[in-house]
Short mmCIF file of C-alpha atoms and ligand atoms in Angstrom, two decimals:
data_model
loop_
_atom_site.label_atom_id
_atom_site.label_comp_id
_atom_site.label_asym_id
_atom_site.label_seq_id
_atom_site.Cartn_x
_atom_site.Cartn_y
_atom_site.Cartn_z
CA MET A 26 -6.80 12.45 -19.82
CA ILE A 27 -8.69 9.71 -19.13
CA VAL A 28 -11.95 10.55 -17.18
CA ASP A 29 -15.33 8.97 -15.53
CA ARG A 30 -18.73 9.38 -15.70
CA GLN A 31 -18.14 9.68 -11.78
CA GLY A 32 -15.01 12.47 -12.33
CA ARG A 33 -12.86 10.15 -11.99
CA ARG A 34 -8.66 10.15 -12.23
CA PHE A 35 -5.60 7.63 -12.62
CA ARG A 36 -2.94 9.92 -10.57
CA ASN A 37 -1.48 8.07 -7.53
CA LEU A 38 0.08 5.22 -9.12
CA ARG A 39 1.70 2.03 -7.09
CA VAL A 40 4.60 -0.74 -8.95
CA SER A 41 4.99 -3.51 -7.49
CA LEU A 42 8.58 -4.04 -8.27
CA THR A 43 8.09 -7.31 -7.44
CA ALA A 44 5.69 -10.06 -6.02
CA ALA A 45 8.48 -12.01 -3.70
CA CYS A 46 8.19 -10.27 0.24
CA ASN A 47 10.48 -11.47 3.20
CA TYR A 48 7.38 -12.17 5.12
CA ALA A 49 4.31 -14.93 5.12
CA CYS A 50 1.82 -12.04 6.31
CA THR A 51 -1.69 -14.46 7.14
CA TYR A 52 -3.96 -12.00 5.98
CA CYS A 53 -1.94 -12.09 2.56
CA VAL A 54 -0.78 -15.88 2.26
CA PRO A 55 -2.70 -18.89 3.09
CA ASP A 56 -0.06 -20.87 3.03
CA GLY A 57 2.30 -19.23 4.62
CA LYS A 58 4.96 -19.55 2.07
CA ARG A 59 6.82 -16.87 1.36
CA LEU A 60 6.97 -14.90 -1.43
CA VAL A 61 9.07 -15.99 -4.23
CA ALA A 62 9.63 -13.52 -7.12
CA ALA A 63 7.50 -14.81 -10.31
CA GLN A 64 9.25 -15.77 -13.12
CA ASP A 65 8.16 -13.26 -16.16
CA GLU A 66 9.25 -10.14 -13.33
CA LEU A 67 10.04 -7.20 -15.92
CA SER A 68 14.01 -5.33 -15.85
CA ALA A 69 13.72 -1.95 -13.86
CA ASP A 70 14.87 -0.64 -17.29
CA ALA A 71 10.75 -1.72 -18.06
CA MET A 72 9.52 -0.60 -14.90
CA LEU A 73 11.04 2.54 -16.12
CA ARG A 74 9.32 2.85 -18.69
CA GLY A 75 6.13 1.94 -18.02
CA VAL A 76 6.40 4.99 -15.39
CA ALA A 77 7.22 7.44 -17.33
CA TYR A 78 4.73 5.81 -19.94
CA LEU A 79 1.68 6.42 -17.70
CA ILE A 80 3.11 10.15 -15.62
CA GLU A 81 2.52 11.09 -20.25
CA ALA A 82 -1.05 9.14 -20.91
CA ALA A 83 -2.44 9.17 -17.95
CA GLY A 84 -1.65 12.55 -16.05
CA ILE A 85 -0.21 9.86 -13.01
CA GLU A 86 1.44 13.09 -10.71
CA ARG A 87 2.53 10.41 -7.30
CA VAL A 88 4.09 7.37 -7.08
CA ARG A 89 4.22 5.01 -4.28
CA ILE A 90 6.97 1.76 -4.41
CA THR A 91 5.25 -1.68 -2.91
CA GLY A 92 5.44 -5.49 -3.84
CA GLY A 93 5.89 -7.99 -2.52
CA GLU A 94 8.24 -6.45 -0.07
CA PRO A 95 10.30 -3.71 -2.26
CA LEU A 96 13.59 -3.80 -0.39
CA VAL A 97 14.32 -7.26 -1.25
CA SER A 98 14.33 -6.82 -4.46
CA PRO A 99 17.30 -6.54 -6.75
CA LYS A 100 16.23 -3.76 -9.38
CA LEU A 101 15.62 -1.25 -6.16
CA ASP A 102 17.81 0.64 -6.76
CA ALA A 103 18.05 0.94 -10.38
CA PHE A 104 13.74 1.29 -10.17
CA LEU A 105 15.40 4.10 -7.58
CA ARG A 106 17.70 6.23 -8.85
CA GLY A 107 15.60 5.71 -12.32
CA VAL A 108 12.10 7.12 -10.56
CA SER A 109 13.39 9.70 -9.28
CA GLN A 110 14.55 11.63 -12.40
CA LEU A 111 11.34 11.87 -13.75
CA GLY A 112 9.93 15.21 -12.63
CA LEU A 113 6.94 13.30 -10.00
CA ALA A 114 5.73 15.29 -7.27
CA ASP A 115 5.45 12.67 -4.41
CA ILE A 116 7.37 9.76 -4.40
CA SER A 117 6.89 7.65 -1.48
CA LEU A 118 7.67 3.26 -0.05
CA THR A 119 5.86 0.98 1.31
CA SER A 120 7.74 -1.34 3.57
CA ASN A 121 7.62 -3.92 6.15
CA ALA A 122 11.56 -2.56 7.40
CA GLN A 123 12.79 -5.93 7.81
CA LEU A 124 16.22 -4.05 5.36
CA LEU A 125 15.12 -0.48 6.35
CA THR A 126 18.76 0.52 8.25
CA ARG A 127 20.54 -1.36 5.49
CA LYS A 128 18.65 -0.07 2.75
CA LEU A 129 18.08 3.68 4.50
CA PRO A 130 21.40 5.29 2.74
CA LEU A 131 19.85 4.97 -0.93
CA LEU A 132 16.55 6.12 -0.07
CA LEU A 133 17.67 9.35 1.29
CA GLU A 134 20.03 9.46 -1.74
CA CYS A 135 17.50 8.91 -3.96
CA GLY A 136 15.54 11.78 -2.27
CA ILE A 137 12.60 9.17 -1.10
CA HIS A 138 10.88 11.29 2.18
CA ARG A 139 7.93 9.98 2.96
CA LEU A 140 7.87 6.08 3.70
CA ASN A 141 4.59 2.69 4.69
CA ILE A 142 6.10 1.31 6.83
CA SER A 143 2.98 -2.40 8.16
CA LEU A 144 3.75 -3.23 11.39
CA ASP A 145 0.62 -4.30 12.96
CA THR A 146 1.72 -5.02 16.50
CA LEU A 147 3.97 -3.69 19.45
CA ASP A 148 4.21 -7.50 21.06
CA ALA A 149 7.14 -10.10 19.46
CA ALA A 150 5.47 -13.04 19.55
CA ALA A 151 2.04 -12.15 18.47
CA PHE A 152 4.19 -9.74 15.78
CA ARG A 153 5.91 -14.01 14.90
CA GLY A 154 2.09 -14.58 14.66
CA ILE A 155 0.42 -12.49 12.19
CA ALA A 156 4.75 -12.37 10.09
CA ARG A 157 5.06 -15.48 10.15
CA SER A 158 9.04 -14.01 9.68
CA GLY A 159 10.97 -11.10 10.89
CA ASP A 160 12.39 -9.49 14.22
CA LEU A 161 10.44 -6.85 15.64
CA ALA A 162 13.18 -5.18 16.72
CA THR A 163 14.74 -5.59 13.67
CA VAL A 164 11.96 -3.20 12.18
CA LEU A 165 12.04 -0.54 15.32
CA ASP A 166 15.63 0.01 15.36
CA GLY A 167 15.52 0.55 11.35
CA LEU A 168 11.70 3.53 11.90
CA GLN A 169 14.45 4.87 14.75
CA GLN A 170 16.91 5.33 12.12
CA ALA A 171 14.67 6.99 9.60
CA SER A 172 13.00 8.96 12.04
CA ALA A 173 15.74 9.69 13.47
CA ALA A 174 17.75 10.77 9.19
CA GLY A 175 14.34 12.96 8.79
CA LEU A 176 11.76 10.58 7.03
CA GLN A 177 8.34 10.58 7.65
CA LEU A 178 6.31 7.81 8.74
CA LYS A 179 3.43 6.03 8.56
CA ILE A 180 2.28 3.08 10.27
CA ASN A 181 -0.02 0.52 8.76
CA MET A 182 -1.57 -1.66 11.34
CA VAL A 183 -4.43 -3.80 9.96
CA PRO A 184 -6.30 -4.64 13.07
CA LEU A 185 -7.37 -8.61 13.44
CA ARG A 186 -9.77 -10.23 16.09
CA GLY A 187 -7.84 -12.23 18.47
CA GLN A 188 -4.64 -11.42 17.19
CA ASN A 189 -3.70 -7.54 17.83
CA LEU A 190 -7.04 -6.08 18.58
CA ASP A 191 -5.17 -5.52 22.48
CA GLN A 192 -2.20 -3.73 20.47
CA VAL A 193 -4.29 -1.23 19.08
CA LEU A 194 -3.18 1.56 22.22
CA PRO A 195 -0.63 0.75 22.97
CA MET A 196 0.48 1.19 18.68
CA LEU A 197 -1.05 4.81 18.74
CA ASP A 198 1.13 6.10 21.94
CA TYR A 199 4.68 4.57 20.31
CA CYS A 200 2.89 6.81 17.33
CA LEU A 201 2.24 9.75 18.62
CA ALA A 202 5.24 9.81 20.66
CA ASN A 203 7.94 8.83 17.89
CA GLY A 204 5.88 11.30 15.97
CA PHE A 205 4.56 8.61 13.30
CA GLU A 206 1.02 8.83 11.63
CA LEU A 207 -0.67 5.64 12.73
CA ARG A 208 -3.23 4.55 10.28
CA PHE A 209 -5.66 1.05 10.96
CA ILE A 210 -6.36 -0.32 7.77
CA GLU A 211 -10.34 -1.88 8.19
CA LEU A 212 -8.94 -6.20 6.75
CA MET A 213 -9.59 -6.26 3.57
CA ARG A 214 -12.29 -10.09 1.82
CA MET A 215 -8.71 -9.97 -0.47
CA GLY A 216 -7.26 -12.86 -1.98
CA HIS A 217 -8.60 -16.67 0.51
CA LEU A 218 -9.86 -13.75 2.48
CA ALA A 219 -12.86 -13.36 -0.62
CA ARG A 220 -12.80 -16.92 -1.19
CA ASP A 221 -13.41 -17.26 3.29
CA PRO A 222 -16.19 -15.01 4.33
CA ASN A 223 -16.19 -16.81 7.60
CA ALA A 224 -12.20 -16.35 8.44
CA PHE A 225 -12.73 -12.87 7.00
CA GLN A 226 -15.80 -12.07 9.31
CA ARG A 227 -13.68 -14.00 12.54
CA GLN A 228 -10.62 -11.49 11.79
CA PHE A 229 -12.51 -8.72 11.01
CA VAL A 230 -12.19 -5.19 12.76
CA GLY A 231 -14.32 -2.32 11.86
CA MET A 232 -13.96 1.77 12.14
CA PRO A 233 -16.48 2.03 14.98
CA GLU A 234 -15.13 -0.20 16.76
CA LEU A 235 -11.81 1.15 16.99
CA LEU A 236 -12.89 4.63 17.57
CA ALA A 237 -14.34 3.40 20.44
CA MET A 238 -11.74 1.88 21.68
CA ILE A 239 -9.55 4.90 20.95
CA GLY A 240 -12.21 7.08 22.85
CA GLN A 241 -11.94 5.29 25.75
CA ARG A 242 -8.58 6.83 26.06
CA TYR A 243 -8.03 10.42 23.98
CA ALA A 244 -10.03 13.02 22.46
CA TYR A 245 -10.07 13.73 18.83
CA SER A 246 -11.77 15.51 16.15
CA GLN A 247 -12.16 14.88 12.77
CA ALA A 248 -9.08 15.93 10.67
CA VAL A 249 -8.97 17.39 6.97
CA ALA A 250 -7.81 15.25 3.83
CA PRO A 251 -6.79 15.36 1.00
CA LEU A 252 -10.36 14.59 -1.05
CA ASP A 253 -8.63 11.87 -2.76
CA ALA A 254 -7.07 10.72 0.21
CA THR A 255 -7.93 6.83 1.10
CA ALA A 256 -7.52 7.29 4.74
CA LEU A 257 -9.98 8.95 6.55
CA ARG A 258 -7.79 11.70 8.92
CA TYR A 259 -8.44 12.44 12.54
CA GLU A 260 -6.24 14.64 15.00
CA ILE A 261 -5.58 14.59 19.20
CA PRO A 262 -4.69 17.79 20.41
CA GLY A 263 -1.34 18.40 21.03
CA LEU A 264 -0.02 14.91 20.47
CA GLY A 265 -0.44 14.15 16.79
CA PHE A 266 -3.03 12.95 14.44
CA PHE A 267 -4.45 9.12 13.45
CA GLY A 268 -6.00 7.22 10.48
CA VAL A 269 -8.57 4.35 9.44
CA ILE A 270 -8.54 3.24 5.27
CA ALA A 271 -11.75 2.56 6.17
CA ASN A 272 -12.73 0.10 3.08
CA GLU A 273 -16.10 -1.55 4.80
CA SER A 274 -17.33 0.97 6.63
CA VAL A 275 -16.55 4.15 4.49
CA PRO A 276 -16.33 3.03 0.97
CA PHE A 277 -14.02 5.59 -0.12
CA CYS A 278 -14.54 4.65 -4.74
CA ARG A 279 -15.96 6.87 -5.55
CA THR A 280 -12.48 9.18 -5.43
CA CYS A 281 -10.45 6.90 -6.28
CA SER A 282 -7.15 8.16 -8.00
CA ARG A 283 -5.51 4.84 -7.91
CA LEU A 284 -3.89 3.03 -10.62
CA ARG A 285 -1.60 -0.26 -9.68
CA LEU A 286 1.10 -1.56 -12.07
CA SER A 287 2.36 -4.69 -11.30
CA SER A 288 5.96 -6.79 -10.68
CA SER A 289 4.93 -8.34 -14.22
CA GLY A 290 4.03 -5.84 -16.21
CA TRP A 291 -0.23 -5.92 -15.89
CA LEU A 292 -2.36 -2.80 -15.34
CA HIS A 293 -4.97 -3.22 -12.29
CA GLY A 294 -7.36 -0.12 -12.27
CA CYS A 295 -9.68 -1.51 -8.95
CA LEU A 296 -8.58 -4.34 -6.31
CA SER A 297 -11.78 -5.53 -6.44
CA SER A 298 -11.97 -5.93 -9.69
CA SER A 299 -10.52 -9.84 -10.88
CA ASN A 300 -9.61 -7.57 -15.14
CA ARG A 301 -6.13 -6.49 -15.16
CA HIS A 302 -4.25 -5.35 -18.96
CA TYR A 303 -1.56 -6.23 -19.45
CA VAL A 304 1.35 -3.57 -20.78
CA GLY A 305 4.71 -5.73 -19.85
CA ASP A 306 5.20 -6.24 -24.03
CA LEU A 307 4.38 -1.81 -24.85
CA LEU A 308 7.06 -1.43 -22.34
CA ASP A 309 9.31 -2.75 -25.03
CA LYS A 310 8.16 0.33 -27.77
CA PRO A 311 8.65 3.17 -28.71
CA ARG A 312 7.03 5.99 -26.72
CA HIS A 313 4.42 6.97 -30.49
CA GLN A 314 3.82 3.36 -30.67
CA ALA A 315 2.73 2.85 -26.60
CA LEU A 316 1.13 5.32 -25.80
CA PRO A 317 -1.96 4.87 -28.20
CA ALA A 318 -2.15 1.41 -27.02
CA LEU A 319 -1.71 2.97 -23.38
CA GLN A 320 -4.92 5.71 -23.58
CA GLY A 321 -6.77 2.36 -24.20
CA MET A 322 -5.40 -0.13 -22.01
CA LEU A 323 -6.22 3.50 -19.23
CA VAL A 324 -9.61 3.52 -20.41
CA LYS A 325 -10.61 0.19 -19.83
CA ALA A 326 -8.87 -0.07 -16.43
CA LEU A 327 -10.63 3.43 -15.49
CA ALA A 328 -13.81 1.30 -16.03
CA ASP A 329 -13.05 -1.57 -13.48
CA LYS A 330 -13.39 1.16 -10.94
CA GLN A 331 -16.15 -0.04 -8.52
CA ASP A 332 -19.27 3.19 -8.38
CA VAL A 333 -19.61 2.83 -4.54
CA ALA A 334 -17.42 -0.13 -2.88
CA PHE A 335 -15.51 -2.20 -2.31
CA THR A 336 -16.93 -6.18 -2.20
CA GLY A 337 -13.56 -7.96 -2.70
CA GLY A 338 -11.24 -8.83 -5.62
CA ALA A 339 -9.34 -12.66 -5.59
CA THR A 340 -6.45 -11.08 -6.46
CA VAL A 341 -4.05 -10.98 -4.01
CA MET A 342 -2.46 -8.53 -2.05
CA LYS A 343 1.53 -9.73 -2.46
CA ILE A 344 0.84 -9.40 -6.00
CA ILE A 345 0.11 -5.41 -6.28
CA GLY A 346 1.29 -4.38 -3.16
CA GLY A 347 -1.86 -3.01 -1.00
N1 LIG B 401 5.92 -5.54 1.58
C1 LIG B 401 5.10 -3.89 2.34
C2 LIG B 401 4.75 -3.43 3.25
O1 LIG B 401 4.73 -5.18 3.89
O2 LIG B 401 4.20 -2.86 3.23
C3 LIG B 401 3.72 -4.18 0.99
C4 LIG B 401 3.08 -4.89 0.41
S1 LIG B 401 1.94 -5.13 1.42
C5 LIG B 401 0.92 -6.00 0.24
C6 LIG B 401 1.00 -3.31 1.50
C7 LIG B 401 0.14 -3.22 2.71
O3 LIG B 401 -0.47 -3.76 2.60
C8 LIG B 401 0.08 -4.06 4.10
O4 LIG B 401 0.31 -2.95 4.46
C9 LIG B 401 -0.12 -4.80 4.91
O5 LIG B 401 -0.76 -4.50 6.03
C10 LIG B 401 -1.36 -4.73 3.74
N2 LIG B 401 -3.04 -5.62 3.31
C11 LIG B 401 -1.58 -6.87 2.68
N3 LIG B 401 -3.39 -7.40 2.78
C12 LIG B 401 -4.47 -6.83 3.43
C13 LIG B 401 -6.18 -7.65 3.79
N4 LIG B 401 -6.37 -8.39 3.61
N5 LIG B 401 -6.31 -6.46 4.35
C14 LIG B 401 -5.77 -5.11 4.09
N6 LIG B 401 -4.90 -4.76 3.89
C15 LIG B 401 -3.73 -6.23 3.65
#
């Protein structure tokens, strides 16, 4: 097992199935143009071999499928069916839920029980302003159907000053009422926001401000979370839970166990590092050739992790999927 001097190792793999997305969220894409798949994206088979090799070489236990938007990928069927056969402890998926109703039977068939859904507002006009595409009613309908089918849902919201701060309490009320766990993600200095500190500061809302807003309506207390969890978790007694992924306010680099595989075959050991390691060619090789080379890449990827705090990254979320 590859472990660094802080005792960190890769346990959780995020696989970006495609860079294509049917939204163009303001914090992810600066120019509002929807993203298309990269020309050099790997096949579903190559990505599945990648996951299988990384389970062996790095000790990956859990996989989260992301993007881009994973539900738009033509590889989704084959990848889901294959990944569900790899004996992982947990497989989950992150999506904007625009196509959730249509893909629900496939997700259920492949044994996906947990979804993280990105939803930044319940206000239709603000939704269009942030996502710059999609339809709020379709998303809300998809959430109801997924929940009725027994899927466990977490909702990710990025609070943005001037765009959806008035939605913090309505979103929390909605999630508590529906049994969804809301997770506030502090805005991250990624891509264009890493290059434009003023734009970042203008929109950033930190955990203390969020907790103060929530405290005006609800009494809450800190709840237990796994050691390598990204979210600080809180319980509102009798009503449910919410979390804050406080990249800036309470950095979690010291316990980070995440590894990312992009749809074009690059390994990323850290969102805050511009280093990446190409493994696409290794995935065509037989196991006995691929694994030793992959281990060398993993040592480098683990060394890319920040010691203490996220400092920003040139990489755009759309490529590696958060
Ligand atoms: N399309 C899928 C979705 O919407 O969930 C998966 C990919 S999306 C890039 C994954 C997550 O990254 C979303 O929850 C999104 O809100 C978050 N995200 C993207 N850019 C971000 C940024 N600069 N700061 C914080 N969160 C960001």
